[in-house]
Amino acid sequence: MKVLSIANHKGGTGKTATARALGDYLSAAGYKVLMVDLDPQASLTLSCGYREQISPSMVDVMGGAKPGEKEISDIIKRLSNSLYLAPSNLDLAAVELSIASRLGREYILERALRDLEGFDLSIIDCPPSLSLLVVNAIVAADGILIPTQLMPVDITGVRRFMEITNEIRENLNTNAQILGIMPTFYDSRYNAHQAGLKAMRAADWPIIDVCIGRSVRVGEAAAKGESVLTYEPSNPQADNYKLLGKEIEKWLQKTN
């Protein structure tokens, strides 16, 4: 099983919408996909239609000062024949603090996913932070996708996030590869967006050749427990997420 972490320490970059859309696209393409909600805000869980707090959840897998009492296979929710969810809830916020005292705290998620069988891909939706939860997601990952808006402050944040990711790789012996940076909320009419893209390309950053634009339908889809791919398949952003899905599929085929 390959692991894809969708991460950026800034909020509002479209991480959850991307995870949800990729789950729909790749499961429809024939892959058995597990989406892991590692965000205490539980946005991915909500966007899968779960409105009430779910227990057991990733809280029971990650544990605290002591190991969790559940295996990840014990908490999985089936969404369709090929798409599954490991849900989160607000109690995961306390996990960030309590696992700090654990030996091997950076490898908790990697160990939880290591022995999970029957899946082709796990997609991890990370919280908007540089917490131990995000470190766990990076250590567990084979590939990392970084969604970002294109204003100067966002690009500065991406630079720092890539530096930290590389530090984690070097110091924790992980082979996680940055698959690319994906522009989100993109509008070609904005000079700042065009300048941001140009600056990242000039710096030779790994830019994914797909830009996700702004659409209220993406947010509406999440409120309905869907991705935009199923909520409004004709939406231009649904087409863009399909293009992104094809890029991830190429990576899966290459690495397998």
PDB file of C-alpha atoms in Angstrom:
ATOM      1  CA  MET A   1       0.000   0.000   0.000  1.00  0.00           C
ATOM      2  CA  LYS A   2       1.259   3.447  -0.930  1.00  0.00           C
ATOM      3  CA  VAL A   3       0.667   6.416   1.368  1.00  0.00           C
ATOM      4  CA  LEU A   4      -0.031   9.929   0.109  1.00  0.00           C
ATOM      5  CA  SER A   5      -0.014  12.760   2.645  1.00  0.00           C
ATOM      6  CA  ILE A   6      -1.738  16.009   1.723  1.00  0.00           C
ATOM      7  CA  ALA A   7      -0.061  18.608   3.882  1.00  0.00           C
ATOM      8  CA  ASN A   8       0.677  22.291   4.395  1.00  0.00           C
ATOM      9  CA  HIS A   9       1.060  24.041   7.717  1.00  0.00           C
ATOM     10  CA  LYS A  10      -1.204  26.876   6.511  1.00  0.00           C
ATOM     11  CA  GLY A  11      -4.954  26.506   6.680  1.00  0.00           C
ATOM     12  CA  GLY A  12      -7.413  27.265   3.905  1.00  0.00           C
ATOM     13  CA  THR A  13      -5.383  25.714   1.100  1.00  0.00           C
ATOM     14  CA  GLY A  14      -7.880  23.043   0.044  1.00  0.00           C
ATOM     15  CA  LYS A  15      -6.251  20.004   1.652  1.00  0.00           C
ATOM     16  CA  THR A  16      -9.508  18.344   2.654  1.00  0.00           C
ATOM     17  CA  ALA A  17     -11.297  19.003  -0.638  1.00  0.00           C
ATOM     18  CA  THR A  18      -8.288  17.548  -2.435  1.00  0.00           C
ATOM     19  CA  ALA A  19      -8.208  14.421  -0.267  1.00  0.00           C
ATOM     20  CA  ARG A  20     -11.946  13.868  -0.761  1.00  0.00           C
ATOM     21  CA  ALA A  21     -11.807  14.377  -4.524  1.00  0.00           C
ATOM     22  CA  LEU A  22      -8.785  12.125  -4.955  1.00  0.00           C
ATOM     23  CA  GLY A  23     -10.506   9.439  -2.907  1.00  0.00           C
ATOM     24  CA  ASP A  24     -13.518   9.545  -5.213  1.00  0.00           C
ATOM     25  CA  TYR A  25     -11.481   9.637  -8.410  1.00  0.00           C
ATOM     26  CA  LEU A  26      -9.011   6.875  -7.565  1.00  0.00           C
ATOM     27  CA  SER A  27     -11.611   4.552  -6.060  1.00  0.00           C
ATOM     28  CA  ALA A  28     -13.693   4.966  -9.229  1.00  0.00           C
ATOM     29  CA  ALA A  29     -10.552   4.172 -11.243  1.00  0.00           C
ATOM     30  CA  GLY A  30     -10.345   0.766  -9.591  1.00  0.00           C
ATOM     31  CA  TYR A  31      -8.072   1.379  -6.608  1.00  0.00           C
ATOM     32  CA  LYS A  32      -9.051   0.436  -3.091  1.00  0.00           C
ATOM     33  CA  VAL A  33      -8.518   3.655  -1.154  1.00  0.00           C
ATOM     34  CA  LEU A  34      -8.421   4.473   2.544  1.00  0.00           C
ATOM     35  CA  MET A  35      -8.768   8.137   3.485  1.00  0.00           C
ATOM     36  CA  VAL A  36      -7.271   8.933   6.892  1.00  0.00           C
ATOM     37  CA  ASP A  37      -8.528  12.022   8.719  1.00  0.00           C
ATOM     38  CA  LEU A  38      -5.621  13.214  10.857  1.00  0.00           C
ATOM     39  CA  ASP A  39      -7.083  16.666  11.523  1.00  0.00           C
ATOM     40  CA  PRO A  40      -8.706  17.337  14.933  1.00  0.00           C
ATOM     41  CA  GLN A  41     -11.214  19.561  13.114  1.00  0.00           C
ATOM     42  CA  ALA A  42     -12.448  16.366  11.416  1.00  0.00           C
ATOM     43  CA  SER A  43     -13.184  18.214   8.168  1.00  0.00           C
ATOM     44  CA  LEU A  44     -12.646  15.120   6.034  1.00  0.00           C
ATOM     45  CA  THR A  45     -14.942  13.095   8.273  1.00  0.00           C
ATOM     46  CA  LEU A  46     -17.603  15.780   7.928  1.00  0.00           C
ATOM     47  CA  SER A  47     -17.163  15.888   4.155  1.00  0.00           C
ATOM     48  CA  CYS A  48     -17.870  12.160   4.085  1.00  0.00           C
ATOM     49  CA  GLY A  49     -21.289  12.778   5.625  1.00  0.00           C
ATOM     50  CA  TYR A  50     -20.606  12.137   9.322  1.00  0.00           C
ATOM     51  CA  ARG A  51     -22.113  14.994  11.332  1.00  0.00           C
ATOM     52  CA  GLU A  52     -21.868  13.558  14.841  1.00  0.00           C
ATOM     53  CA  GLN A  53     -18.638  12.843  16.688  1.00  0.00           C
ATOM     54  CA  ILE A  54     -17.458   9.330  15.825  1.00  0.00           C
ATOM     55  CA  SER A  55     -15.911   6.905  18.268  1.00  0.00           C
ATOM     56  CA  PRO A  56     -13.735   4.903  17.934  1.00  0.00           C
ATOM     57  CA  SER A  57     -11.611   7.052  15.669  1.00  0.00           C
ATOM     58  CA  MET A  58      -7.976   7.917  14.943  1.00  0.00           C
ATOM     59  CA  VAL A  59      -7.838   9.084  18.566  1.00  0.00           C
ATOM     60  CA  ASP A  60      -8.029   5.446  19.649  1.00  0.00           C
ATOM     61  CA  VAL A  61      -5.389   4.415  17.099  1.00  0.00           C
ATOM     62  CA  MET A  62      -2.829   7.113  17.883  1.00  0.00           C
ATOM     63  CA  GLY A  63      -3.297   6.852  21.654  1.00  0.00           C
ATOM     64  CA  GLY A  64      -1.631   9.258  24.027  1.00  0.00           C
ATOM     65  CA  ALA A  65       1.091   8.774  26.584  1.00  0.00           C
ATOM     66  CA  LYS A  66       0.328   5.078  26.087  1.00  0.00           C
ATOM     67  CA  PRO A  67      -0.345   3.260  22.794  1.00  0.00           C
ATOM     68  CA  GLY A  68      -3.850   3.378  21.373  1.00  0.00           C
ATOM     69  CA  GLU A  69      -6.269   0.579  22.165  1.00  0.00           C
ATOM     70  CA  LYS A  70      -7.501   0.108  18.574  1.00  0.00           C
ATOM     71  CA  GLU A  71      -5.952  -1.045  15.331  1.00  0.00           C
ATOM     72  CA  ILE A  72      -6.712   1.148  12.356  1.00  0.00           C
ATOM     73  CA  SER A  73      -8.706  -1.732  10.847  1.00  0.00           C
ATOM     74  CA  ASP A  74     -11.068  -1.521  13.852  1.00  0.00           C
ATOM     75  CA  ILE A  75     -12.226   2.026  13.096  1.00  0.00           C
ATOM     76  CA  ILE A  76     -12.583   2.042   9.302  1.00  0.00           C
ATOM     77  CA  LYS A  77     -15.902   3.160   7.818  1.00  0.00           C
ATOM     78  CA  ARG A  78     -16.956   1.916   4.387  1.00  0.00           C
ATOM     79  CA  LEU A  79     -18.127   4.668   2.031  1.00  0.00           C
ATOM     80  CA  SER A  80     -18.399   2.590  -1.163  1.00  0.00           C
ATOM     81  CA  ASN A  81     -17.079  -0.650  -2.611  1.00  0.00           C
ATOM     82  CA  SER A  82     -13.582   0.803  -2.974  1.00  0.00           C
ATOM     83  CA  LEU A  83     -13.507   3.856  -0.717  1.00  0.00           C
ATOM     84  CA  TYR A  84     -13.076   3.832   3.059  1.00  0.00           C
ATOM     85  CA  LEU A  85     -12.513   6.337   5.860  1.00  0.00           C
ATOM     86  CA  ALA A  86     -10.537   6.284   9.093  1.00  0.00           C
ATOM     87  CA  PRO A  87     -12.419   9.079  10.899  1.00  0.00           C
ATOM     88  CA  SER A  88     -11.278  11.756  13.312  1.00  0.00           C
ATOM     89  CA  ASN A  89     -12.893  13.809  16.047  1.00  0.00           C
ATOM     90  CA  LEU A  90     -12.058  16.838  18.193  1.00  0.00           C
ATOM     91  CA  ASP A  91     -10.357  14.701  20.845  1.00  0.00           C
ATOM     92  CA  LEU A  92      -7.444  14.271  18.440  1.00  0.00           C
ATOM     93  CA  ALA A  93      -6.284  17.734  19.546  1.00  0.00           C
ATOM     94  CA  ALA A  94      -5.320  16.265  22.927  1.00  0.00           C
ATOM     95  CA  VAL A  95      -3.381  13.495  21.182  1.00  0.00           C
ATOM     96  CA  GLU A  96      -0.969  16.064  19.757  1.00  0.00           C
ATOM     97  CA  LEU A  97       0.107  16.958  23.285  1.00  0.00           C
ATOM     98  CA  SER A  98       0.032  13.563  24.944  1.00  0.00           C
ATOM     99  CA  ILE A  99       2.059  11.581  22.394  1.00  0.00           C
ATOM    100  CA  ALA A 100       5.036  13.891  22.938  1.00  0.00           C
ATOM    101  CA  SER A 101       6.229  11.717  25.822  1.00  0.00           C
ATOM    102  CA  ARG A 102       6.113   8.463  23.811  1.00  0.00           C
ATOM    103  CA  LEU A 103       9.231   6.721  22.532  1.00  0.00           C
ATOM    104  CA  GLY A 104       9.111   6.538  18.752  1.00  0.00           C
ATOM    105  CA  ARG A 105       6.357   9.140  18.718  1.00  0.00           C
ATOM    106  CA  GLU A 106       7.112  10.118  15.108  1.00  0.00           C
ATOM    107  CA  TYR A 107       6.431   6.585  13.860  1.00  0.00           C
ATOM    108  CA  ILE A 108       3.022   5.892  15.438  1.00  0.00           C
ATOM    109  CA  LEU A 109       1.036   6.338  12.225  1.00  0.00           C
ATOM    110  CA  GLU A 110       3.591   4.546  10.071  1.00  0.00           C
ATOM    111  CA  ARG A 111       3.350   1.503  12.341  1.00  0.00           C
ATOM    112  CA  ALA A 112      -0.457   1.653  12.348  1.00  0.00           C
ATOM    113  CA  LEU A 113      -0.553   1.598   8.548  1.00  0.00           C
ATOM    114  CA  ARG A 114       2.319  -0.827   8.048  1.00  0.00           C
ATOM    115  CA  ASP A 115       0.373  -4.038   8.528  1.00  0.00           C
ATOM    116  CA  LEU A 116      -2.892  -2.883   6.976  1.00  0.00           C
ATOM    117  CA  GLU A 117      -3.725  -5.181   4.082  1.00  0.00           C
ATOM    118  CA  GLY A 118      -6.085  -5.012   1.134  1.00  0.00           C
ATOM    119  CA  PHE A 119      -5.656  -1.349   0.190  1.00  0.00           C
ATOM    120  CA  ASP A 120      -3.810   0.142  -2.755  1.00  0.00           C
ATOM    121  CA  LEU A 121      -3.526   3.656  -1.369  1.00  0.00           C
ATOM    122  CA  SER A 122      -3.969   5.586   1.842  1.00  0.00           C
ATOM    123  CA  ILE A 123      -4.630   9.340   1.562  1.00  0.00           C
ATOM    124  CA  ILE A 124      -3.875  11.284   4.741  1.00  0.00           C
ATOM    125  CA  ASP A 125      -5.569  14.636   5.303  1.00  0.00           C
ATOM    126  CA  CYS A 126      -3.253  16.570   7.608  1.00  0.00           C
ATOM    127  CA  PRO A 127      -4.061  19.376  10.048  1.00  0.00           C
ATOM    128  CA  PRO A 128      -2.884  22.922   9.236  1.00  0.00           C
ATOM    129  CA  SER A 129       0.103  22.871  11.569  1.00  0.00           C
ATOM    130  CA  LEU A 130       3.638  21.596  12.059  1.00  0.00           C
ATOM    131  CA  SER A 131       2.609  19.339  14.922  1.00  0.00           C
ATOM    132  CA  LEU A 132       3.620  15.784  15.746  1.00  0.00           C
ATOM    133  CA  LEU A 133       0.548  14.636  13.832  1.00  0.00           C
ATOM    134  CA  VAL A 134       1.957  16.187  10.660  1.00  0.00           C
ATOM    135  CA  VAL A 135       5.396  14.752  11.396  1.00  0.00           C
ATOM    136  CA  ASN A 136       3.739  11.334  11.690  1.00  0.00           C
ATOM    137  CA  ALA A 137       2.012  11.853   8.336  1.00  0.00           C
ATOM    138  CA  ILE A 138       5.279  12.793   6.644  1.00  0.00           C
ATOM    139  CA  VAL A 139       7.167   9.854   8.152  1.00  0.00           C
ATOM    140  CA  ALA A 140       4.413   7.453   7.066  1.00  0.00           C
ATOM    141  CA  ALA A 141       4.192   8.853   3.531  1.00  0.00           C
ATOM    142  CA  ASP A 142       5.610   7.637   0.258  1.00  0.00           C
ATOM    143  CA  GLY A 143       4.509  10.871  -1.403  1.00  0.00           C
ATOM    144  CA  ILE A 144       3.564  14.348  -0.198  1.00  0.00           C
ATOM    145  CA  LEU A 145       1.245  16.723  -2.042  1.00  0.00           C
ATOM    146  CA  ILE A 146       1.315  20.381  -0.973  1.00  0.00           C
ATOM    147  CA  PRO A 147      -1.763  22.443  -1.911  1.00  0.00           C
ATOM    148  CA  THR A 148      -1.224  26.180  -1.630  1.00  0.00           C
ATOM    149  CA  GLN A 149      -2.721  29.516  -2.501  1.00  0.00           C
ATOM    150  CA  LEU A 150      -0.474  31.818  -4.500  1.00  0.00           C
ATOM    151  CA  MET A 151      -0.160  35.019  -2.494  1.00  0.00           C
ATOM    152  CA  PRO A 152       3.380  35.932  -1.325  1.00  0.00           C
ATOM    153  CA  VAL A 153       2.729  34.901   2.285  1.00  0.00           C
ATOM    154  CA  ASP A 154       1.530  31.488   1.102  1.00  0.00           C
ATOM    155  CA  ILE A 155       4.583  30.918  -1.078  1.00  0.00           C
ATOM    156  CA  THR A 156       6.889  31.883   1.782  1.00  0.00           C
ATOM    157  CA  GLY A 157       5.069  29.309   3.921  1.00  0.00           C
ATOM    158  CA  VAL A 158       5.543  26.605   1.283  1.00  0.00           C
ATOM    159  CA  ARG A 159       9.276  27.273   1.192  1.00  0.00           C
ATOM    160  CA  ARG A 160       9.508  26.762   4.945  1.00  0.00           C
ATOM    161  CA  PHE A 161       7.288  23.681   4.831  1.00  0.00           C
ATOM    162  CA  MET A 162       9.515  22.055   2.192  1.00  0.00           C
ATOM    163  CA  GLU A 163      12.588  22.824   4.285  1.00  0.00           C
ATOM    164  CA  ILE A 164      11.017  21.186   7.331  1.00  0.00           C
ATOM    165  CA  THR A 165       9.898  18.200   5.269  1.00  0.00           C
ATOM    166  CA  ASN A 166      13.461  17.688   4.058  1.00  0.00           C
ATOM    167  CA  GLU A 167      14.750  17.964   7.639  1.00  0.00           C
ATOM    168  CA  ILE A 168      12.273  15.293   8.724  1.00  0.00           C
ATOM    169  CA  ARG A 169      13.374  13.024   5.868  1.00  0.00           C
ATOM    170  CA  GLU A 170      17.040  13.385   6.762  1.00  0.00           C
ATOM    171  CA  ASN A 171      16.688  13.004  10.526  1.00  0.00           C
ATOM    172  CA  LEU A 172      13.979  10.342  10.742  1.00  0.00           C
ATOM    173  CA  ASN A 173      15.134   8.103   7.884  1.00  0.00           C
ATOM    174  CA  THR A 174      11.976   8.424   5.821  1.00  0.00           C
ATOM    175  CA  ASN A 175      11.862   8.166   2.046  1.00  0.00           C
ATOM    176  CA  ALA A 176       8.889  10.478   1.624  1.00  0.00           C
ATOM    177  CA  GLN A 177       9.004  12.228  -1.732  1.00  0.00           C
ATOM    178  CA  ILE A 178       7.478  15.636  -2.389  1.00  0.00           C
ATOM    179  CA  LEU A 179       5.311  14.845  -5.397  1.00  0.00           C
ATOM    180  CA  GLY A 180       4.555  18.458  -6.028  1.00  0.00           C
ATOM    181  CA  ILE A 181       3.028  21.773  -5.079  1.00  0.00           C
ATOM    182  CA  MET A 182      -0.527  22.269  -6.321  1.00  0.00           C
ATOM    183  CA  PRO A 183      -1.928  25.806  -6.743  1.00  0.00           C
ATOM    184  CA  THR A 184      -5.425  26.169  -5.310  1.00  0.00           C
ATOM    185  CA  PHE A 185      -8.060  28.939  -5.445  1.00  0.00           C
ATOM    186  CA  TYR A 186      -6.258  29.980  -8.622  1.00  0.00           C
ATOM    187  CA  ASP A 187      -7.546  32.783 -10.831  1.00  0.00           C
ATOM    188  CA  SER A 188      -5.496  33.603 -13.932  1.00  0.00           C
ATOM    189  CA  ARG A 189      -6.936  37.148 -13.931  1.00  0.00           C
ATOM    190  CA  TYR A 190      -5.014  37.991 -10.762  1.00  0.00           C
ATOM    191  CA  ASN A 191      -1.527  39.347 -11.382  1.00  0.00           C
ATOM    192  CA  ALA A 192      -0.454  38.105  -7.945  1.00  0.00           C
ATOM    193  CA  HIS A 193      -1.419  34.542  -8.850  1.00  0.00           C
ATOM    194  CA  GLN A 194       0.450  34.685 -12.140  1.00  0.00           C
ATOM    195  CA  ALA A 195       3.481  36.166 -10.382  1.00  0.00           C
ATOM    196  CA  GLY A 196       3.358  33.478  -7.702  1.00  0.00           C
ATOM    197  CA  LEU A 197       3.372  30.686 -10.263  1.00  0.00           C
ATOM    198  CA  LYS A 198       6.197  32.336 -12.163  1.00  0.00           C
ATOM    199  CA  ALA A 199       8.282  32.735  -8.995  1.00  0.00           C
ATOM    200  CA  MET A 200       7.880  29.080  -7.984  1.00  0.00           C
ATOM    201  CA  ARG A 201       8.773  27.874 -11.475  1.00  0.00           C
ATOM    202  CA  ALA A 202      11.801  30.168 -11.563  1.00  0.00           C
ATOM    203  CA  ALA A 203      12.913  28.634  -8.263  1.00  0.00           C
ATOM    204  CA  ASP A 204      12.583  25.193  -9.878  1.00  0.00           C
ATOM    205  CA  TRP A 205      10.061  23.998  -7.312  1.00  0.00           C
ATOM    206  CA  PRO A 206       8.138  20.820  -8.159  1.00  0.00           C
ATOM    207  CA  ILE A 207       4.882  22.340  -9.405  1.00  0.00           C
ATOM    208  CA  ILE A 208       2.016  19.995 -10.258  1.00  0.00           C
ATOM    209  CA  ASP A 209       0.734  20.956 -13.697  1.00  0.00           C
ATOM    210  CA  VAL A 210      -2.836  21.280 -12.405  1.00  0.00           C
ATOM    211  CA  CYS A 211      -4.396  24.394 -10.873  1.00  0.00           C
ATOM    212  CA  ILE A 212      -7.583  24.187  -8.830  1.00  0.00           C
ATOM    213  CA  GLY A 213      -9.756  27.270  -9.166  1.00  0.00           C
ATOM    214  CA  ARG A 214     -12.187  28.804  -6.727  1.00  0.00           C
ATOM    215  CA  SER A 215     -15.740  27.437  -6.746  1.00  0.00           C
ATOM    216  CA  VAL A 216     -18.538  27.610  -4.199  1.00  0.00           C
ATOM    217  CA  ARG A 217     -19.646  24.165  -5.415  1.00  0.00           C
ATOM    218  CA  VAL A 218     -16.611  22.570  -3.790  1.00  0.00           C
ATOM    219  CA  GLY A 219     -17.735  23.844  -0.379  1.00  0.00           C
ATOM    220  CA  GLU A 220     -21.350  22.923  -1.066  1.00  0.00           C
ATOM    221  CA  ALA A 221     -20.269  19.392  -1.946  1.00  0.00           C
ATOM    222  CA  ALA A 222     -18.473  19.002   1.396  1.00  0.00           C
ATOM    223  CA  ALA A 223     -21.591  20.179   3.235  1.00  0.00           C
ATOM    224  CA  LYS A 224     -23.533  17.433   1.453  1.00  0.00           C
ATOM    225  CA  GLY A 225     -20.987  14.767   2.367  1.00  0.00           C
ATOM    226  CA  GLU A 226     -19.571  14.511  -1.147  1.00  0.00           C
ATOM    227  CA  SER A 227     -16.733  15.738  -3.331  1.00  0.00           C
ATOM    228  CA  VAL A 228     -17.349  18.030  -6.263  1.00  0.00           C
ATOM    229  CA  LEU A 229     -16.752  15.042  -8.566  1.00  0.00           C
ATOM    230  CA  THR A 230     -20.029  13.457  -7.538  1.00  0.00           C
ATOM    231  CA  TYR A 231     -21.902  16.595  -6.482  1.00  0.00           C
ATOM    232  CA  GLU A 232     -21.471  18.477  -9.748  1.00  0.00           C
ATOM    233  CA  PRO A 233     -19.468  16.388 -12.256  1.00  0.00           C
ATOM    234  CA  SER A 234     -19.726  19.104 -14.922  1.00  0.00           C
ATOM    235  CA  ASN A 235     -18.042  21.716 -12.721  1.00  0.00           C
ATOM    236  CA  PRO A 236     -14.669  22.903 -14.104  1.00  0.00           C
ATOM    237  CA  GLN A 237     -13.016  22.107 -10.769  1.00  0.00           C
ATOM    238  CA  ALA A 238     -14.263  18.521 -11.011  1.00  0.00           C
ATOM    239  CA  ASP A 239     -12.368  18.319 -14.304  1.00  0.00           C
ATOM    240  CA  ASN A 240      -9.262  19.775 -12.660  1.00  0.00           C
ATOM    241  CA  TYR A 241      -9.431  17.266  -9.813  1.00  0.00           C
ATOM    242  CA  LYS A 242      -9.704  14.479 -12.401  1.00  0.00           C
ATOM    243  CA  LEU A 243      -6.517  15.765 -14.009  1.00  0.00           C
ATOM    244  CA  LEU A 244      -4.862  15.708 -10.587  1.00  0.00           C
ATOM    245  CA  GLY A 245      -6.161  12.178 -10.048  1.00  0.00           C
ATOM    246  CA  LYS A 246      -4.499  11.088 -13.283  1.00  0.00           C
ATOM    247  CA  GLU A 247      -1.190  12.525 -12.082  1.00  0.00           C
ATOM    248  CA  ILE A 248      -1.448  10.599  -8.816  1.00  0.00           C
ATOM    249  CA  GLU A 249      -2.410   7.475 -10.747  1.00  0.00           C
ATOM    250  CA  LYS A 250       0.758   7.815 -12.844  1.00  0.00           C
ATOM    251  CA  TRP A 251       2.775   8.025  -9.624  1.00  0.00           C
ATOM    252  CA  LEU A 252       1.066   4.916  -8.258  1.00  0.00           C
ATOM    253  CA  GLN A 253       1.749   2.955 -11.426  1.00  0.00           C
ATOM    254  CA  LYS A 254       5.364   4.109 -11.513  1.00  0.00           C
ATOM    255  CA  THR A 255       6.128   3.311  -7.881  1.00  0.00           C
ATOM    256  CA  ASN A 256       4.397  -0.065  -8.032  1.00  0.00           C
TER     257      ASN A 256
END
